């Protein structure tokens, strides 16, 4: 990809060129350029959600392909992740700015053994934007962390994220612990992450698998109203 970005005046590019340039900058791990590009698109009247999806998430998808194919390696992908987080930090308050009253509470975290947090943070951001209160436990959470947070914060929803085929089975450990303690039905359990699917979600006893952050918001809204109606 093009590293010669010093000569490029991002504000002189058309929207389409700028988005393409941001994909390149994300690939090259250029945090400041990503932050600048994010501001420019917002100043041009782009919706925060569109900046997130078209410039950042799509850019990260491209990074993922080259990571899979052995063209990019962990240190480079870490730089990309850092650049993505720079853009997300600008969008976060805007996405959360809807002024919607709190419609439910979720404890969310990436499971034990797994340090991927971009997608989980995106889900958290979008839920906050939709009016949920979110307690974000971060990465690499053993079952004790989830249990402690449920006890402390008393949410209606528990969210778990996993990006590795080797860590996704840990979600079942957490759900089984809820069952063993006789509190499974006290919570709505929502799971997500690239290697999961609907079938896996039901096999481990989750209430729902969500493909992406937008689906997570819709699903949580539906499930919480059913949950409240039952209560
Ligand atoms: Co990792 N990694 N990684 N990695 N990494 C993947 C996941 C991989 C698919 C790359 C590949 O080979 N193509 C592969 C997994 C293969 C597998 O298990 N089958 C992989 C690997 C192998 C590894 C390491 C083992 C590499 C190594 O060390 N040799 C290592 C593991 C570390 C560990 O966790 N123990 C590792 C490390 C890393 C980095 C640290 C370099 C970095 C993470 C940085 C960070 O997160 N802070 C990284 C990254 C960035 C990726 C890729 C490239 C991108 C992930 C991402 O952020 N996507 C990823 C490739 C890929 O997924 N295509 C890859 C963007 C994000 C917006 O999407 O996370 O899918 P995603 O989230 C989506 C949905 O999945 C969903 O909504 C989100 C938004 O729409 N979703 C939920 C997610 N959680 C949800 C929860 C919900 C609902 C929906 O409810 C609660």
Coordinates of C-alpha atoms and ligand atoms in Angstrom, one line a residue:
X1 CA 0.0 0.0 0.0
X2 CA 1.0 3.6 -0.5
X3 CA 3.1 4.9 2.4
X4 CA 3.8 8.3 0.8
X5 CA 1.0 10.0 2.6
X6 CA 2.8 13.1 3.7
X7 CA 2.2 14.7 0.3
X8 CA -1.6 14.0 0.4
X9 CA -3.9 16.7 1.5
X10 CA -6.8 14.7 2.7
X11 CA -9.2 17.6 2.7
X12 CA -8.6 18.1 -1.1
X13 CA -9.9 14.5 -1.8
X14 CA -13.5 13.8 -2.9
X15 CA -15.5 11.7 -0.4
X16 CA -14.8 8.5 -2.4
X17 CA -11.1 9.2 -2.7
X18 CA -10.9 10.0 1.0
X19 CA -12.6 6.8 2.0
X20 CA -10.2 4.8 -0.2
X21 CA -7.3 6.7 1.3
X22 CA -8.5 5.9 4.8
X23 CA -8.6 2.2 3.9
X24 CA -4.9 2.6 2.9
X25 CA -4.1 4.6 6.0
X26 CA -5.7 2.0 8.2
X27 CA -3.7 -0.7 6.4
X28 CA -0.6 1.3 7.1
X29 CA -1.5 2.0 10.7
X30 CA -1.6 5.8 10.4
X31 CA -3.6 6.8 13.4
X32 CA -3.3 10.6 12.9
X33 CA -4.4 10.4 9.3
X34 CA -7.4 8.2 10.3
X35 CA -8.4 10.8 12.9
X36 CA -8.1 13.6 10.4
X37 CA -10.1 11.7 7.8
X38 CA -12.8 10.9 10.3
X39 CA -13.1 14.6 11.2
X40 CA -13.2 15.6 7.5
X41 CA -16.0 13.2 6.7
X42 CA -18.0 14.4 9.8
X43 CA -17.4 18.0 8.8
X44 CA -18.8 17.2 5.4
X45 CA -22.0 16.0 7.0
X46 CA -21.5 12.3 7.1
X47 CA -23.4 10.3 9.7
X48 CA -21.1 8.9 12.3
X49 CA -22.4 5.4 11.6
X50 CA -21.5 5.7 7.9
X51 CA -18.0 6.9 8.7
X52 CA -17.7 3.9 11.0
X53 CA -19.0 1.4 8.5
X54 CA -17.6 2.7 5.2
X55 CA -14.2 4.0 6.2
X56 CA -13.2 2.1 9.4
X57 CA -14.9 -1.3 9.4
X58 CA -14.5 -1.8 5.7
X59 CA -10.8 -0.8 6.0
X60 CA -10.3 -3.3 8.8
X61 CA -12.0 -6.0 6.7
X62 CA -9.3 -5.5 4.1
X63 CA -6.6 -5.7 6.8
X64 CA -8.1 -9.0 8.0
X65 CA -7.9 -10.5 4.5
X66 CA -4.1 -9.8 4.2
X67 CA -3.5 -10.9 7.8
X68 CA -5.2 -14.2 7.0
X69 CA -3.1 -14.6 3.8
X70 CA 0.2 -14.0 5.6
X71 CA 0.8 -10.6 3.9
X72 CA 0.4 -8.6 7.2
X73 CA 1.7 -9.8 10.6
X74 CA 0.7 -9.1 14.2
X75 CA 2.8 -5.9 14.8
X76 CA 1.3 -4.3 11.6
X77 CA -2.2 -5.4 12.5
X78 CA -1.7 -3.9 16.0
X79 CA -0.9 -0.6 14.3
X80 CA -4.0 -0.9 12.2
X81 CA -6.1 -1.7 15.3
X82 CA -4.6 1.4 17.0
X83 CA -5.4 3.6 14.1
X84 CA -9.0 2.2 14.0
X85 CA -9.3 3.0 17.7
X86 CA -8.3 6.6 17.0
X87 CA -11.2 7.0 14.6
X88 CA -13.6 5.1 17.0
X89 CA -12.7 7.4 19.9
X90 CA -13.9 10.4 17.8
X91 CA -17.2 8.6 16.8
X92 CA -18.0 7.2 20.2
X93 CA -19.5 10.3 21.8
X94 CA -21.4 11.1 18.6
X95 CA -22.9 7.6 18.4
X96 CA -23.8 7.8 22.1
X97 CA -25.4 11.2 21.7
X98 CA -28.9 10.1 20.8
X99 CA -30.2 11.2 24.2
X100 CA -32.4 8.1 24.4
X101 CA -33.3 7.1 27.9
X102 CA -31.6 4.0 29.3
X103 CA -33.5 1.0 28.0
X104 CA -31.4 -1.7 29.6
X105 CA -28.1 -2.6 31.0
X106 CA -25.4 -5.0 29.5
X107 CA -22.2 -6.4 30.9
X108 CA -20.0 -7.2 28.0
X109 CA -16.5 -8.7 27.6
X110 CA -14.2 -10.7 25.4
X111 CA -13.7 -14.2 26.8
X112 CA -10.7 -15.7 28.4
X113 CA -7.7 -16.3 26.2
X114 CA -8.9 -13.7 23.6
X115 CA -7.5 -10.2 23.3
X116 CA -9.5 -9.0 20.3
X117 CA -11.6 -6.0 21.4
X118 CA -12.4 -3.8 18.4
X119 CA -15.7 -5.6 17.5
X120 CA -16.8 -5.9 21.1
X121 CA -16.1 -2.2 21.6
X122 CA -18.1 -1.4 18.5
X123 CA -21.0 -3.3 19.9
X124 CA -20.7 -1.5 23.2
X125 CA -20.6 1.9 21.4
X126 CA -23.6 1.1 19.3
X127 CA -25.6 -0.1 22.3
X128 CA -24.7 3.0 24.2
X129 CA -25.9 5.0 21.2
X130 CA -29.2 3.2 21.3
X131 CA -29.7 4.0 24.9
X132 CA -28.3 1.0 26.8
X133 CA -26.0 1.4 29.7
X134 CA -22.9 -0.8 29.0
X135 CA -20.4 -2.1 31.5
X136 CA -17.4 -3.1 29.4
X137 CA -15.1 -5.6 31.1
X138 CA -12.4 -5.5 28.4
X139 CA -10.6 -8.6 27.1
X140 CA -9.4 -12.0 28.4
X141 CA -12.2 -12.5 30.9
X142 CA -12.4 -15.6 33.0
X143 CA -15.9 -16.7 34.2
X144 CA -15.3 -15.1 37.6
X145 CA -15.1 -11.7 36.0
X146 CA -18.5 -12.1 34.4
X147 CA -20.0 -13.5 37.5
X148 CA -18.6 -10.7 39.7
X149 CA -19.9 -8.0 37.2
X150 CA -23.4 -9.6 37.1
X151 CA -23.6 -9.6 40.8
X152 CA -22.3 -6.0 41.1
X153 CA -24.2 -4.3 38.3
X154 CA -27.3 -6.5 38.0
X155 CA -27.8 -6.0 34.3
X156 CA -30.5 -7.7 32.2
X157 CA -28.1 -8.6 29.5
X158 CA -24.7 -10.4 29.4
X159 CA -22.7 -10.1 26.2
X160 CA -19.7 -12.2 25.2
X161 CA -17.4 -11.8 22.3
X162 CA -14.8 -14.2 20.8
X163 CA -12.7 -13.9 17.6
X164 CA -10.8 -17.2 17.8
X165 CA -12.1 -20.7 17.1
X166 CA -10.1 -21.7 20.2
X167 CA -11.7 -19.3 22.6
X168 CA -15.3 -19.4 21.4
X169 CA -16.1 -22.6 23.4
X170 CA -15.3 -20.7 26.6
X171 CA -18.7 -18.9 26.2
X172 CA -20.3 -22.2 27.1
X173 CA -18.2 -22.4 30.3
X174 CA -19.8 -19.1 31.3
X175 CA -23.3 -20.1 30.4
X176 CA -22.9 -23.5 32.1
X177 CA -21.8 -21.7 35.3
X178 CA -25.0 -19.6 35.1
X179 CA -27.0 -22.8 34.8
X180 CA -25.2 -24.5 37.7
X181 CA -25.8 -21.5 39.9
X182 CA -29.5 -21.5 39.0
X183 CA -29.4 -18.0 37.6
X184 CA -29.5 -18.7 33.9
X185 CA -33.0 -17.3 33.4
X186 CA -32.2 -14.1 35.2
X187 CA -30.2 -12.9 32.2
X188 CA -30.4 -12.5 28.4
X189 CA -27.1 -13.9 27.0
X190 CA -26.0 -12.5 23.7
X191 CA -22.9 -13.7 21.8
X192 CA -21.0 -12.6 18.8
X193 CA -17.7 -12.6 16.9
X194 CA -16.4 -13.5 13.5
X195 CA -16.1 -17.3 13.9
X196 CA -19.5 -17.8 15.5
X197 CA -22.8 -18.5 13.8
X198 CA -26.5 -19.0 14.7
X199 CA -26.0 -22.7 15.2
X200 CA -23.1 -22.3 17.7
X201 CA -25.2 -19.7 19.6
X202 CA -28.0 -22.1 20.1
X203 CA -25.8 -25.1 20.8
X204 CA -24.2 -23.3 23.8
X205 CA -27.5 -22.1 25.1
X206 CA -27.2 -18.4 24.3
X207 CA -30.4 -16.4 23.8
X208 CA -29.0 -14.9 20.6
X209 CA -26.1 -14.8 18.2
X210 CA -25.6 -11.4 16.6
X211 CA -23.7 -11.1 13.3
X212 CA -22.7 -7.5 13.8
X213 CA -23.2 -4.4 16.0
X214 CA -26.3 -3.2 14.2
X215 CA -28.0 -6.6 14.6
X216 CA -26.9 -6.7 18.2
X217 CA -28.7 -3.4 18.9
X218 CA -31.9 -4.6 17.3
X219 CA -31.7 -8.0 18.9
X220 CA -31.1 -6.6 22.4
X221 CA -34.0 -4.2 22.0
X222 CA -36.4 -7.0 21.0
X223 CA -35.1 -9.4 23.7
X224 CA -35.3 -6.9 26.5
X225 CA -38.9 -6.0 25.8
X226 CA -39.8 -9.8 25.7
X227 CA -37.8 -10.2 29.0
X228 CA -39.7 -7.3 30.6
X229 CA -43.0 -8.5 29.4
X230 CA -42.3 -12.0 30.9
X231 CA -41.2 -10.4 34.2
Ligands
LIG1 CO1 -6.3 -11.7 15.3 N1 -7.1 -13.2 14.4 N2 -5.0 -12.9 16.2 N3 -5.5 -10.0 16.0 N4 -7.3 -10.7 14.1 C1 -8.3 -12.9 13.6 C2 -9.6 -13.1 14.4 C3 -8.2 -14.0 12.4 C4 -9.5 -14.4 11.8 C5 -7.2 -13.5 11.3 C6 -7.1 -14.4 10.2 O1 -6.4 -15.4 10.2 N5 -7.7 -14.0 9.1 C7 -7.5 -15.2 13.2 C8 -8.4 -16.2 13.9 C9 -8.4 -17.5 13.2 C10 -9.3 -18.5 13.9 O2 -9.4 -18.5 15.0 N6 -10.0 -19.3 13.1 C11 -6.6 -14.4 14.2 C12 -5.5 -14.9 14.8 C13 -5.1 -16.3 14.4 C14 -4.8 -14.2 15.8 C15 -3.6 -14.7 16.6 C16 -3.6 -16.1 17.1 C17 -2.3 -14.4 15.7 C18 -1.0 -14.8 16.3 O3 -0.6 -14.4 17.4 N7 -0.4 -15.7 15.5 C19 -3.5 -13.7 17.8 C20 -4.4 -14.1 19.0 C21 -4.3 -13.2 20.2 C22 -5.3 -13.6 21.2 O4 -6.5 -13.2 21.2 N8 -5.0 -14.5 22.2 C23 -4.2 -12.5 17.1 C24 -3.9 -11.1 17.5 C25 -4.5 -10.0 16.9 C26 -4.0 -8.6 17.1 C27 -3.6 -8.4 18.6 C28 -2.8 -8.3 16.2 C29 -5.2 -7.8 16.6 C30 -6.3 -7.5 17.7 C31 -6.2 -6.0 18.2 C32 -7.4 -5.7 19.0 O5 -8.5 -6.2 18.9 N9 -7.2 -4.7 19.9 C33 -5.9 -8.8 15.7 C34 -6.8 -8.4 14.7 C35 -7.1 -6.9 14.5 C36 -7.5 -9.4 13.9 C37 -8.4 -9.1 12.6 C38 -7.5 -8.8 11.5 C39 -9.5 -8.1 12.7 C40 -10.5 -8.3 13.9 C41 -11.3 -7.0 14.0 O6 -11.0 -6.1 14.8 N10 -12.3 -6.9 13.0 C42 -9.1 -10.6 12.5 C43 -9.5 -10.9 11.1 C44 -11.0 -10.8 10.9 O7 -11.8 -11.0 11.8 N11 -11.4 -10.7 9.7 C45 -8.2 -11.4 13.3 C46 -13.1 -5.7 12.9 C47 -14.3 -5.8 13.8 C48 -15.2 -4.6 13.6 O8 -15.0 -7.0 13.5 O9 -14.3 -8.2 15.6 O10 -15.6 -9.4 13.8 P1 -15.3 -8.2 14.5 O11 -16.7 -7.7 15.3 C49 -17.9 -7.6 14.6 C50 -18.7 -8.9 14.6 O12 -18.0 -10.1 14.7 C51 -19.7 -8.6 15.8 O13 -19.9 -7.3 15.7 C52 -18.7 -6.6 15.4 C53 -19.0 -5.3 14.7 O14 -19.9 -5.4 13.7 N12 -19.4 -9.0 17.1 C54 -20.3 -9.1 18.1 C55 -18.2 -9.1 17.8 N13 -18.3 -9.3 19.1 C56 -19.7 -9.3 19.3 C57 -20.4 -9.5 20.5 C58 -21.8 -9.4 20.4 C59 -22.4 -9.2 19.2 C60 -21.7 -9.0 18.0 O15 -22.6 -9.6 21.4 C61 -22.1 -9.6 22.7

